[in-house]
Amino acid sequence: MARINDHYLKLQAGYLFPEIARRVNAFAAEHPEAKIIRLGIGDVTRPLAPAVIKAFQAGIEDLAREETFHGYGPEQGYEWLRQTIVERAYRPLGVELAADEIFISDGSKCDTANILDIFGPDNRVAICDPVYPVYNDTNVMAGRSGPADEQGYYEGIVYMPCTAENAFTPAFPQEKVDLIYLCYPNNPTGTVATREQLAGWVQYALDNEAVILFDAAYEAFITEPGIPHSIYEIEGARRCAIEFRSFSKTAGFTGVRCGLAVVPHELVGRTATGDEVPLHQLWSRRQSTKFNGVSYPVQRAAAAVYSDEGWAQVREVIAYYLGNAAIIRQGLEAAGITCYGGVNAPYIWLRTPEGMGSWDFFDKLLAECHVVGTPGAGFGPSGEGYFRLSAFGSRENVEEAVARIRKRWGGG
Ligand code: MLT
């Protein structure tokens, strides 16, 4: 009989979002009359921008004709998309990348998980708590942890608590770590890192020969000037950081799937015998062996995001979601609920009212307001007592959800 990967059995619960969907579906089956508003998983609701659709359709038309047909593309992405990203996404930030440092993928969730393939099993990993569960769970699956304790912390993983008490700013780990996950703007807390804070992390990583895995999936939601959009805005980051970006939240590609990883040429890791090896070489090898690239029409659609027309349209949608975030935050604050985030991010991170547990609040909100959010505890033990609302709903639903919450908790 085939032997399983026993590490999977250490995982304490099902993946967070399917678990929420399961509970919501059970509630909906029992209460078919309830008009449920879903502000849980950060899934977009606005249609793709017209310029993106046009390019997507043109890509499909190309596949319909022999002269313009495309079969396998380069595993790392088409040169024209990689070059567009260099010029339109990074150069305006003052960041110079080579096109071949950009690897096009089917999204940041997959990239932040798959990147572990190129790192040895003995690396010590540091993650924030609360955190996007993929970083934690994929390391458990890969065998980089022991079992979880009763609080939900896995042995061997270094957790960096982020709560209101430390302004959601992780402290540097006390012990030596090799891989550090940072996500800014942050999922789930919606907070951002200043240039000084990121410079501190870059220095820390260089001093400790650690690699930062920087998830910038929400960078397009930054509204405040001076907040870095990329880790490479920080001097020295090319020698210590891999960055992930996504078209999902930026341009509504959650169902289309496209993202990218940046692996600079200078970035190296060590072999067991201490020799330096460029991580770029390993990631390129990994992708060409395990991945056949993102489909041609999707890459055409992604390139159109950076056309003048596409970018203006995409910015309008982002402004719409940020408008939702402001409505949620203001409405909840009027109800006496303490909120964080929602200014440079599409997530509002709130203190559960009356000191309720996160899952208790989830159940109450669903039962009494028919509103779905995400319990903070689902993102890690330090998320207990917090709750996340997503701003990706329609305006109508967001307004209705806020009105229901205010009616129930006051201020309405
Ligand atoms: C979330 O709700 O945290 C995100 O939608 C998850 C994801 O992007 O995979």
Short mmCIF file of C-alpha atoms and ligand atoms in Angstrom, two decimals:
data_model
loop_
_atom_site.label_atom_id
_atom_site.label_comp_id
_atom_site.label_asym_id
_atom_site.label_seq_id
_atom_site.Cartn_x
_atom_site.Cartn_y
_atom_site.Cartn_z
CA MET A 1 0.00 0.00 0.00
CA ALA A 2 1.26 3.49 -0.83
CA ARG A 3 2.63 5.47 2.06
CA ILE A 4 0.99 8.86 2.58
CA ASN A 5 2.66 12.13 3.45
CA ASP A 6 2.09 11.90 7.22
CA HIS A 7 2.73 15.62 7.63
CA TYR A 8 -0.75 16.29 6.22
CA LEU A 9 -2.24 14.62 9.28
CA LYS A 10 -0.69 17.28 11.51
CA LEU A 11 -2.98 19.89 9.98
CA GLN A 12 -5.54 20.77 12.59
CA ALA A 13 -8.54 21.79 10.54
CA GLY A 14 -9.69 21.96 6.95
CA TYR A 15 -8.49 24.91 4.90
CA LEU A 16 -10.13 28.04 6.32
CA PHE A 17 -12.28 29.21 3.44
CA PRO A 18 -13.86 25.86 2.50
CA GLU A 19 -14.65 25.45 6.22
CA ILE A 20 -16.46 28.78 6.22
CA ALA A 21 -18.29 27.86 3.02
CA ARG A 22 -19.38 24.61 4.64
CA ARG A 23 -20.87 26.43 7.63
CA VAL A 24 -22.55 29.04 5.43
CA ASN A 25 -24.04 26.39 3.15
CA ALA A 26 -25.41 24.51 6.16
CA PHE A 27 -26.99 27.74 7.45
CA ALA A 28 -28.43 28.56 4.01
CA ALA A 29 -29.95 25.09 3.71
CA GLU A 30 -31.70 25.55 7.06
CA HIS A 31 -32.75 29.13 6.32
CA PRO A 32 -33.58 29.32 2.63
CA GLU A 33 -35.32 32.69 3.16
CA ALA A 34 -32.15 34.40 4.47
CA LYS A 35 -30.49 36.86 2.09
CA ILE A 36 -26.90 36.06 2.95
CA ILE A 37 -24.23 38.67 2.23
CA ARG A 38 -20.76 37.20 1.79
CA LEU A 39 -17.87 39.38 2.96
CA GLY A 40 -15.71 36.43 3.96
CA ILE A 41 -13.22 35.21 1.40
CA GLY A 42 -11.55 38.05 -0.49
CA ASP A 43 -13.15 37.21 -3.80
CA VAL A 44 -13.81 40.00 -6.27
CA THR A 45 -17.29 40.75 -7.60
CA ARG A 46 -16.77 43.46 -10.26
CA PRO A 47 -16.42 42.29 -13.87
CA LEU A 48 -13.09 42.41 -15.67
CA ALA A 49 -12.15 45.79 -17.15
CA PRO A 50 -13.36 46.27 -20.77
CA ALA A 51 -9.78 46.65 -22.08
CA VAL A 52 -8.86 43.37 -20.40
CA ILE A 53 -11.87 41.58 -21.89
CA LYS A 54 -10.99 42.92 -25.34
CA ALA A 55 -7.44 41.58 -25.10
CA PHE A 56 -8.67 38.28 -23.65
CA GLN A 57 -11.07 37.89 -26.61
CA ALA A 58 -8.35 38.85 -29.09
CA GLY A 59 -6.16 36.16 -27.52
CA ILE A 60 -8.88 33.57 -28.03
CA GLU A 61 -9.38 34.75 -31.64
CA ASP A 62 -5.66 34.18 -32.22
CA LEU A 63 -6.11 30.58 -31.12
CA ALA A 64 -8.86 30.18 -33.72
CA ARG A 65 -6.54 30.84 -36.68
CA GLU A 66 -3.66 28.73 -37.90
CA GLU A 67 -1.40 31.76 -38.55
CA THR A 68 -1.76 33.09 -34.98
CA PHE A 69 -2.30 29.85 -33.07
CA HIS A 70 -0.22 29.29 -29.92
CA GLY A 71 0.60 25.94 -28.35
CA TYR A 72 2.92 25.63 -25.36
CA GLY A 73 4.26 28.98 -24.32
CA PRO A 74 7.45 29.59 -22.34
CA GLU A 75 7.00 28.10 -18.84
CA GLN A 76 8.14 31.39 -17.29
CA GLY A 77 5.72 33.52 -19.28
CA TYR A 78 5.78 35.37 -22.59
CA GLU A 79 8.57 37.89 -22.95
CA TRP A 80 6.10 40.68 -23.89
CA LEU A 81 4.21 40.28 -20.59
CA ARG A 82 7.37 40.09 -18.51
CA GLN A 83 8.75 43.20 -20.23
CA THR A 84 5.46 45.05 -19.75
CA ILE A 85 5.61 44.29 -16.03
CA VAL A 86 9.20 45.55 -15.84
CA GLU A 87 8.21 48.81 -17.51
CA ARG A 88 4.74 49.46 -16.16
CA ALA A 89 4.64 47.84 -12.72
CA TYR A 90 8.18 48.28 -11.41
CA ARG A 91 9.96 51.09 -13.28
CA PRO A 92 7.52 53.77 -12.01
CA LEU A 93 8.56 52.73 -8.48
CA GLY A 94 12.22 53.31 -9.34
CA VAL A 95 12.80 49.54 -9.37
CA GLU A 96 14.82 48.13 -12.28
CA LEU A 97 14.31 44.44 -12.97
CA ALA A 98 15.37 42.26 -15.88
CA ALA A 99 12.43 40.66 -17.70
CA ASP A 100 13.81 37.19 -17.01
CA GLU A 101 13.64 37.83 -13.25
CA ILE A 102 9.84 37.78 -13.60
CA PHE A 103 8.11 34.40 -13.63
CA ILE A 104 4.46 34.45 -14.71
CA SER A 105 2.26 31.99 -12.84
CA ASP A 106 -1.31 31.05 -12.10
CA GLY A 107 -1.41 33.11 -8.91
CA SER A 108 0.25 34.03 -5.65
CA LYS A 109 -1.41 31.31 -3.61
CA CYS A 110 0.29 28.68 -5.76
CA ASP A 111 3.58 30.58 -5.94
CA THR A 112 3.91 31.15 -2.20
CA ALA A 113 3.28 27.43 -1.71
CA ASN A 114 5.36 26.11 -4.61
CA ILE A 115 8.42 28.21 -3.78
CA LEU A 116 9.06 25.83 -0.90
CA ASP A 117 10.18 23.23 -3.46
CA ILE A 118 13.49 25.02 -3.86
CA PHE A 119 14.28 25.24 -0.13
CA GLY A 120 15.64 22.43 2.00
CA PRO A 121 13.49 20.77 4.66
CA ASP A 122 15.65 22.04 7.54
CA ASN A 123 15.01 25.73 6.99
CA ARG A 124 13.49 27.49 9.95
CA VAL A 125 10.45 29.49 8.92
CA ALA A 126 9.05 32.66 10.49
CA ILE A 127 5.49 33.75 9.85
CA CYS A 128 3.23 36.43 11.27
CA ASP A 129 0.34 35.47 13.52
CA PRO A 130 -2.37 36.01 12.29
CA VAL A 131 -1.36 35.09 8.75
CA TYR A 132 -2.64 34.03 5.33
CA PRO A 133 -3.00 30.30 6.16
CA VAL A 134 -1.20 29.09 3.03
CA TYR A 135 2.22 30.07 4.43
CA ASN A 136 1.70 28.05 7.59
CA ASP A 137 -0.10 25.04 6.17
CA THR A 138 2.25 24.47 3.23
CA ASN A 139 5.24 24.40 5.57
CA VAL A 140 3.46 21.88 7.77
CA MET A 141 2.69 19.79 4.66
CA ALA A 142 6.33 19.98 3.61
CA GLY A 143 7.46 18.64 6.98
CA ARG A 144 9.00 21.82 8.35
CA SER A 145 7.08 21.54 11.62
CA GLY A 146 6.18 19.18 14.39
CA PRO A 147 2.60 18.80 15.63
CA ALA A 148 0.44 21.72 16.71
CA ASP A 149 0.07 22.53 20.41
CA GLU A 150 -3.30 23.16 22.05
CA GLN A 151 -3.22 26.81 20.97
CA GLY A 152 -2.64 25.91 17.34
CA TYR A 153 1.08 26.74 17.09
CA TYR A 154 3.10 24.16 15.16
CA GLU A 155 6.33 23.07 16.75
CA GLY A 156 9.37 24.39 14.91
CA ILE A 157 7.64 27.30 13.14
CA VAL A 158 8.54 30.71 14.54
CA TYR A 159 5.41 32.83 15.01
CA MET A 160 5.53 36.61 15.13
CA PRO A 161 2.39 37.88 16.87
CA CYS A 162 0.71 40.92 15.33
CA THR A 163 -1.97 42.43 17.52
CA ALA A 164 -3.30 45.88 18.36
CA GLU A 165 -0.81 45.91 21.27
CA ASN A 166 2.17 46.04 18.89
CA ALA A 167 0.30 47.98 16.19
CA PHE A 168 0.28 44.78 14.09
CA THR A 169 4.03 45.12 13.60
CA PRO A 170 5.94 41.87 13.95
CA ALA A 171 9.07 41.91 16.09
CA PHE A 172 12.23 40.36 14.65
CA PRO A 173 12.53 36.70 15.65
CA GLN A 174 14.79 36.06 18.64
CA GLU A 175 16.19 32.88 17.13
CA LYS A 176 17.88 32.39 13.79
CA VAL A 177 15.39 31.88 10.95
CA ASP A 178 16.00 31.17 7.27
CA LEU A 179 12.71 32.03 5.57
CA ILE A 180 10.54 34.97 6.57
CA TYR A 181 7.08 35.49 5.12
CA LEU A 182 5.91 39.09 4.99
CA CYS A 183 2.66 40.23 3.39
CA TYR A 184 2.08 43.96 2.81
CA PRO A 185 -0.52 45.38 2.61
CA ASN A 186 -1.33 42.70 5.10
CA ASN A 187 -3.84 39.93 4.78
CA PRO A 188 -5.70 39.66 7.14
CA THR A 189 -5.09 42.82 9.21
CA GLY A 190 -5.17 45.33 6.34
CA THR A 191 -2.17 47.17 7.80
CA VAL A 192 0.92 48.33 5.91
CA ALA A 193 4.67 48.50 6.52
CA THR A 194 6.56 51.78 6.30
CA ARG A 195 9.78 52.15 4.36
CA GLU A 196 11.73 52.15 7.64
CA GLN A 197 10.07 48.95 8.81
CA LEU A 198 10.79 47.17 5.53
CA ALA A 199 14.36 48.48 5.57
CA GLY A 200 14.66 46.90 9.03
CA TRP A 201 13.53 43.56 7.65
CA VAL A 202 15.90 43.74 4.70
CA GLN A 203 18.81 44.48 7.03
CA TYR A 204 17.73 41.68 9.34
CA ALA A 205 17.54 39.22 6.43
CA LEU A 206 20.95 40.27 5.10
CA ASP A 207 22.52 40.01 8.55
CA ASN A 208 21.01 36.55 9.12
CA GLU A 209 21.38 35.23 5.57
CA ALA A 210 17.62 34.74 5.50
CA VAL A 211 15.27 35.01 2.52
CA ILE A 212 12.17 37.20 2.72
CA LEU A 213 9.15 35.82 0.87
CA PHE A 214 7.31 39.08 0.24
CA ASP A 215 3.67 38.78 -0.75
CA ALA A 216 2.56 42.02 -2.38
CA ALA A 217 -0.77 40.73 -3.69
CA TYR A 218 -2.58 43.81 -2.36
CA GLU A 219 -0.07 46.53 -3.30
CA ALA A 220 -2.51 48.17 -5.73
CA PHE A 221 -4.70 49.12 -2.77
CA ILE A 222 -2.07 51.37 -1.17
CA THR A 223 -3.45 54.90 -1.05
CA GLU A 224 -1.06 56.64 1.32
CA PRO A 225 2.03 58.24 -0.21
CA GLY A 226 5.40 56.96 0.97
CA ILE A 227 4.30 53.37 1.63
CA PRO A 228 6.45 51.01 -0.48
CA HIS A 229 4.62 48.97 -3.11
CA SER A 230 7.53 46.60 -3.59
CA ILE A 231 10.24 45.22 -1.32
CA TYR A 232 12.73 46.12 -4.06
CA GLU A 233 12.17 49.80 -3.28
CA ILE A 234 14.41 49.02 -0.33
CA GLU A 235 18.18 49.02 -0.88
CA GLY A 236 19.63 45.52 -0.59
CA ALA A 237 16.34 43.66 -1.13
CA ARG A 238 17.54 42.13 -4.38
CA ARG A 239 20.01 40.10 -2.31
CA CYS A 240 17.46 38.78 0.17
CA ALA A 241 13.90 38.82 -1.17
CA ILE A 242 11.52 37.08 -3.54
CA GLU A 243 8.37 39.06 -4.30
CA PHE A 244 4.96 37.73 -5.30
CA ARG A 245 2.29 39.72 -7.08
CA SER A 246 -1.12 38.85 -8.32
CA PHE A 247 -3.61 40.02 -10.91
CA SER A 248 -6.40 38.57 -8.75
CA LYS A 249 -7.21 41.49 -6.52
CA THR A 250 -5.53 44.15 -8.68
CA ALA A 251 -7.55 43.35 -11.79
CA GLY A 252 -10.27 40.87 -10.81
CA PHE A 253 -8.45 37.72 -11.95
CA THR A 254 -9.46 35.44 -9.05
CA GLY A 255 -11.28 33.19 -11.51
CA VAL A 256 -8.95 33.83 -14.44
CA ARG A 257 -5.68 33.08 -12.59
CA CYS A 258 -2.49 35.00 -13.19
CA GLY A 259 0.28 36.13 -10.89
CA LEU A 260 4.02 36.50 -10.84
CA ALA A 261 7.08 35.89 -8.76
CA VAL A 262 10.23 38.00 -8.94
CA VAL A 263 13.48 36.16 -8.26
CA PRO A 264 16.47 38.50 -8.64
CA HIS A 265 19.67 37.15 -10.16
CA GLU A 266 21.77 38.14 -7.12
CA LEU A 267 19.70 36.12 -4.64
CA VAL A 268 21.48 32.96 -3.50
CA GLY A 269 20.96 30.07 -1.14
CA ARG A 270 23.47 27.54 0.16
CA THR A 271 23.99 23.86 -0.53
CA ALA A 272 24.53 21.36 2.29
CA THR A 273 28.26 21.85 1.75
CA GLY A 274 28.01 25.63 1.95
CA ASP A 275 28.29 26.54 -1.74
CA GLU A 276 26.16 29.40 -3.03
CA VAL A 277 23.52 28.67 -5.68
CA PRO A 278 21.30 31.29 -7.36
CA LEU A 279 17.67 30.76 -6.42
CA HIS A 280 16.73 32.05 -9.88
CA GLN A 281 18.31 28.98 -11.43
CA LEU A 282 16.39 26.65 -9.10
CA TRP A 283 13.02 28.37 -9.56
CA SER A 284 13.47 28.39 -13.31
CA ARG A 285 14.25 24.66 -13.20
CA ARG A 286 11.28 24.00 -10.93
CA GLN A 287 8.84 25.90 -13.13
CA SER A 288 10.04 24.36 -16.38
CA THR A 289 9.69 20.88 -14.87
CA LYS A 290 6.40 21.23 -13.00
CA PHE A 291 4.54 24.00 -14.83
CA ASN A 292 3.61 24.62 -18.44
CA GLY A 293 2.85 28.29 -18.17
CA VAL A 294 -0.28 30.39 -18.03
CA SER A 295 -2.56 30.20 -21.05
CA TYR A 296 -1.86 32.59 -23.90
CA PRO A 297 -5.21 34.49 -23.78
CA VAL A 298 -4.84 34.98 -20.01
CA GLN A 299 -1.40 36.48 -20.52
CA ARG A 300 -2.80 38.76 -23.21
CA ALA A 301 -5.50 39.82 -20.77
CA ALA A 302 -2.88 40.40 -18.05
CA ALA A 303 -0.76 42.57 -20.35
CA ALA A 304 -3.84 44.71 -21.09
CA VAL A 305 -4.10 45.56 -17.39
CA TYR A 306 -1.02 47.74 -17.94
CA SER A 307 -2.27 49.51 -21.08
CA ASP A 308 -3.23 53.15 -20.40
CA GLU A 309 -6.88 52.31 -20.92
CA GLY A 310 -6.75 49.10 -18.90
CA TRP A 311 -4.92 50.68 -15.99
CA ALA A 312 -7.41 53.57 -15.76
CA GLN A 313 -10.30 51.08 -15.73
CA VAL A 314 -8.63 48.84 -13.17
CA ARG A 315 -7.94 51.84 -10.91
CA GLU A 316 -11.63 52.71 -10.98
CA VAL A 317 -12.54 49.26 -9.72
CA ILE A 318 -9.92 49.46 -6.97
CA ALA A 319 -11.34 52.84 -5.94
CA TYR A 320 -14.78 51.23 -5.82
CA TYR A 321 -13.56 48.51 -3.43
CA LEU A 322 -11.72 51.07 -1.31
CA GLY A 323 -14.99 53.04 -1.19
CA ASN A 324 -16.62 49.89 0.20
CA ALA A 325 -13.83 49.58 2.75
CA ALA A 326 -14.46 53.15 3.94
CA ILE A 327 -18.19 52.47 4.26
CA ILE A 328 -17.54 49.34 6.33
CA ARG A 329 -15.00 51.01 8.55
CA GLN A 330 -17.06 54.17 9.17
CA GLY A 331 -20.26 52.21 9.72
CA LEU A 332 -18.68 49.83 12.21
CA GLU A 333 -16.89 52.58 14.07
CA ALA A 334 -20.22 54.38 14.39
CA ALA A 335 -21.51 51.20 16.01
CA GLY A 336 -18.66 51.42 18.54
CA ILE A 337 -16.62 48.63 16.96
CA THR A 338 -12.84 49.15 16.82
CA CYS A 339 -11.50 48.74 13.28
CA TYR A 340 -8.09 48.53 11.66
CA GLY A 341 -7.02 48.39 8.01
CA GLY A 342 -9.33 49.27 5.14
CA VAL A 343 -7.33 52.36 4.11
CA ASN A 344 -4.49 50.79 2.11
CA ALA A 345 -6.12 47.36 1.84
CA PRO A 346 -9.43 45.75 0.96
CA TYR A 347 -9.74 44.16 4.41
CA ILE A 348 -11.15 45.59 7.63
CA TRP A 349 -9.85 43.89 10.74
CA LEU A 350 -12.10 44.50 13.70
CA ARG A 351 -12.23 43.72 17.37
CA THR A 352 -15.16 41.44 18.00
CA PRO A 353 -17.82 43.29 20.00
CA GLU A 354 -18.36 42.42 23.66
CA GLY A 355 -15.08 40.46 23.72
CA MET A 356 -16.69 37.59 21.82
CA GLY A 357 -14.57 34.76 20.43
CA SER A 358 -13.96 35.01 16.68
CA TRP A 359 -16.00 31.94 15.76
CA ASP A 360 -18.79 32.94 18.18
CA PHE A 361 -18.99 36.29 16.43
CA PHE A 362 -18.97 34.52 13.07
CA ASP A 363 -21.96 32.41 14.13
CA LYS A 364 -23.82 35.37 15.61
CA LEU A 365 -23.24 37.59 12.59
CA LEU A 366 -24.44 34.84 10.30
CA ALA A 367 -27.45 33.92 12.41
CA GLU A 368 -28.61 37.42 13.29
CA CYS A 369 -27.45 39.59 10.37
CA HIS A 370 -26.99 36.96 7.65
CA VAL A 371 -23.56 38.43 7.00
CA VAL A 372 -20.50 36.26 6.44
CA GLY A 373 -17.02 37.35 7.51
CA THR A 374 -13.84 35.51 8.44
CA PRO A 375 -13.04 34.70 12.08
CA GLY A 376 -9.66 36.11 13.07
CA ALA A 377 -8.76 32.88 14.86
CA GLY A 378 -8.85 31.13 11.48
CA PHE A 379 -5.68 33.08 10.61
CA GLY A 380 -3.82 32.01 13.74
CA PRO A 381 -4.09 32.09 17.53
CA SER A 382 -3.31 35.82 17.78
CA GLY A 383 -6.32 36.47 15.54
CA GLU A 384 -8.62 35.34 18.34
CA GLY A 385 -10.93 38.17 19.32
CA TYR A 386 -10.66 39.72 15.86
CA PHE A 387 -12.69 39.36 12.70
CA ARG A 388 -12.10 40.19 9.04
CA LEU A 389 -14.57 41.76 6.62
CA SER A 390 -13.75 41.92 2.94
CA ALA A 391 -14.52 45.03 0.88
CA PHE A 392 -14.82 43.07 -2.36
CA GLY A 393 -18.63 42.89 -2.31
CA SER A 394 -21.01 44.98 -4.39
CA ARG A 395 -21.76 48.46 -3.03
CA GLU A 396 -25.36 47.50 -2.45
CA ASN A 397 -24.41 44.43 -0.40
CA VAL A 398 -21.77 46.28 1.58
CA GLU A 399 -24.23 49.03 2.49
CA GLU A 400 -26.87 46.50 3.42
CA ALA A 401 -24.42 44.48 5.54
CA VAL A 402 -23.27 47.59 7.41
CA ALA A 403 -26.88 48.65 8.00
CA ARG A 404 -27.69 45.23 9.45
CA ILE A 405 -24.63 45.27 11.73
CA ARG A 406 -25.43 48.79 12.93
CA LYS A 407 -29.02 47.79 13.61
CA ARG A 408 -27.81 44.87 15.70
CA TRP A 409 -24.82 46.46 17.49
CA GLY A 410 -25.87 50.09 17.66
CA GLY A 411 -25.37 53.33 15.77
CA GLY A 412 -28.02 52.40 13.20
C1 MLT B 1 -8.48 35.72 1.36
O1 MLT B 1 -9.68 35.87 1.52
O2 MLT B 1 -7.67 35.76 2.29
C2 MLT B 1 -8.00 35.51 -0.03
O3 MLT B 1 -9.03 35.58 -0.92
C3 MLT B 1 -7.38 34.21 -0.15
C4 MLT B 1 -6.61 34.09 -1.40
O4 MLT B 1 -6.28 35.08 -2.07
O5 MLT B 1 -6.27 32.96 -1.70
#
